[in-house]
XYZ file of C-alpha atoms in Angstrom:
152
model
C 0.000 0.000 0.000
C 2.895 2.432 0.681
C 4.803 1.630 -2.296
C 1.448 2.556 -4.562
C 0.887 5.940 -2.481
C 4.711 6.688 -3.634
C 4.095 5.846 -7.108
C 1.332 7.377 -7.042
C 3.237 10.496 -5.879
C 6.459 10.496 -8.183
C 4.136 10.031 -11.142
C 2.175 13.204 -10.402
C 5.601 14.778 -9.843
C 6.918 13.916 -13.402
C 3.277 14.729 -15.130
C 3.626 18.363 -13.346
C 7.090 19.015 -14.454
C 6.308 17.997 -17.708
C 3.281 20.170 -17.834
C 5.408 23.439 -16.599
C 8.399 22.705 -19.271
C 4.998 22.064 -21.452
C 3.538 25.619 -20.675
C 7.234 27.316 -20.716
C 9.077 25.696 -23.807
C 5.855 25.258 -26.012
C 4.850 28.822 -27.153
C 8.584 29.134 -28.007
C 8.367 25.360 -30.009
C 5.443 26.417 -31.597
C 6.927 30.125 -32.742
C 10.319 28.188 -34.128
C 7.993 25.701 -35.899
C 5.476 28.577 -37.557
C 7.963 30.612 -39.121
C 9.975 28.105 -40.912
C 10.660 28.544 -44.735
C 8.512 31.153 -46.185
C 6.870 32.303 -42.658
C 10.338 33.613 -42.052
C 8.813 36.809 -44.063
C 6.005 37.055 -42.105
C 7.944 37.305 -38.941
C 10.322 39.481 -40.203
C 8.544 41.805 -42.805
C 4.650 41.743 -41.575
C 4.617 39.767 -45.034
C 2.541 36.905 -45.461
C 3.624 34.718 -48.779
C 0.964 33.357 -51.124
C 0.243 29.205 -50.133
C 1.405 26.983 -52.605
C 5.070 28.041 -53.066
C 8.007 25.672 -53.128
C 12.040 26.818 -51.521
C 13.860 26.117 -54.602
C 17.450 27.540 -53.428
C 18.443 29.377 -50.895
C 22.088 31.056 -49.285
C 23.109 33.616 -46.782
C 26.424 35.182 -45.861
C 26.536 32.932 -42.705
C 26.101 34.145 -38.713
C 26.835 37.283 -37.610
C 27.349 38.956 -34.295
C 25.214 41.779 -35.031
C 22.514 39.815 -37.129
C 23.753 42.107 -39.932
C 24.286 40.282 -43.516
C 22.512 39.261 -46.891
C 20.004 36.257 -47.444
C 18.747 35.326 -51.294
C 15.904 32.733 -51.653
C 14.488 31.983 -54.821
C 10.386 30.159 -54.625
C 8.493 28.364 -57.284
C 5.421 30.166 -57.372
C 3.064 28.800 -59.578
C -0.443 29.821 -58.597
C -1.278 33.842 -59.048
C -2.747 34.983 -55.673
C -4.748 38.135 -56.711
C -4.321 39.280 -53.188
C -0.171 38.909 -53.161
C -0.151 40.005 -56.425
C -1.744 43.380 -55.959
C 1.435 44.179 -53.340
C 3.402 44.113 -56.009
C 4.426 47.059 -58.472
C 4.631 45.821 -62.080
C 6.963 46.993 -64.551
C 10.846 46.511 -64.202
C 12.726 48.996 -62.152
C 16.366 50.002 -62.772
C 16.840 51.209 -59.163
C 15.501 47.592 -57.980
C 17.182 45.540 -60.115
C 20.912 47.233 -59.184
C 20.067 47.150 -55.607
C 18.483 42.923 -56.106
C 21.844 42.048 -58.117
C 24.416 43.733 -55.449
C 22.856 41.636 -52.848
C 22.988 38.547 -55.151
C 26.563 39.968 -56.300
C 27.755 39.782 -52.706
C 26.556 35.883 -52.090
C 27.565 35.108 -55.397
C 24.172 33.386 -56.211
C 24.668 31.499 -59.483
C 22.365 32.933 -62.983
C 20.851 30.014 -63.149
C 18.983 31.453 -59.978
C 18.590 34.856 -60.397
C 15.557 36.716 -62.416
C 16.227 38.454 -65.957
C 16.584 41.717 -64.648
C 16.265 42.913 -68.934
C 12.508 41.319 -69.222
C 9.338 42.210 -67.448
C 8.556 41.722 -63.676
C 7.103 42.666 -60.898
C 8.571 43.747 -57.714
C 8.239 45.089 -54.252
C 10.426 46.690 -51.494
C 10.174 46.444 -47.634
C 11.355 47.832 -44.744
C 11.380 46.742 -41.228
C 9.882 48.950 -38.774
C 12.208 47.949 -35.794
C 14.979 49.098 -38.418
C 14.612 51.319 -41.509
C 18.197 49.975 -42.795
C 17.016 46.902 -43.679
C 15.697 46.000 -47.259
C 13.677 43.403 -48.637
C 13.907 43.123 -51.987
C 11.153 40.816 -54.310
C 10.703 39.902 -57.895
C 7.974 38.296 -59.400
C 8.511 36.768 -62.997
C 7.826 33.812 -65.262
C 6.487 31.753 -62.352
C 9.096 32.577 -59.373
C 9.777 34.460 -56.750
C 13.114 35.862 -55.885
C 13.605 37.515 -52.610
C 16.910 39.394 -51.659
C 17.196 40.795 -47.820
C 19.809 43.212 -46.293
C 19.984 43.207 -42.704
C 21.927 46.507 -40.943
């Protein structure tokens, strides 16, 4: 009877600390887990991506101290979402396109996986609110998306 009562009482002891490391670690788990892949830009940029779109390469220029540095990702993008869509500007932009091939320049992202900056496309810029020096830059064209960030 005495060795049930302290069963009894270490299990309720391991099912409580599991529930605090539960109620602690979870919110964080579940934040990690949400903005994985293209919810990264959501987190970051207050920019939700259309549903449907595929990572089809990706680099950075590695960890930084300061969290300062470039990231390129390029998305298959298949499905027109009017609602995405209408964020963007249409018509190619000289000003974008230097600014989208420095960043691309600097992580030496291959042609094969960059947009034709000489045809039509559409783009958008963003900026962070926490910090105006940082740049999102996006291209739209021929079924892809091509993202470029800077990060101050």
């Amino acid at each position: 009877m005495r060795k049930l009562k302290r069963r009894q009482r270490n299990l309720i002891i391991i099912c409580a600390a599991l529930a605090l490391l539960l109620a602690v670690f979870g919110p964080m788990i579940w934040s990690a887990l949400r903005y994985v892949g293209a919810g990264v830009y959501e987190a970051n940029w207050g920019l939700a991506m259309p549903d449907g779109i595929t990572e089809l390469y990706r680099t950075d220029s590695g960890a930084s101290f300061h969290g300062d540095g470039y990231r390129y990702a390029v998305y298959d993008y298949p499905e027109p979402d009017e609602e995405f869509d209408s964020l963007l500007n249409a018509g190619a932009d000289e000003y974008i396109g230097e600014r989208f091939s420095e960043i691309a320049d600097t992580l030496g992202v291959p042609g094969s996986e960059r947009p034709d900056l000489n045809a039509d496309y559409s783009w958008r810029v963003g900026r962070r609110p926490s910090d105006e020096r940082d740049k999102l830059y996006m291209i739209s064209q021929d079924g892809k998306l091509y993202i470029a960030e800077l990060f101050m």
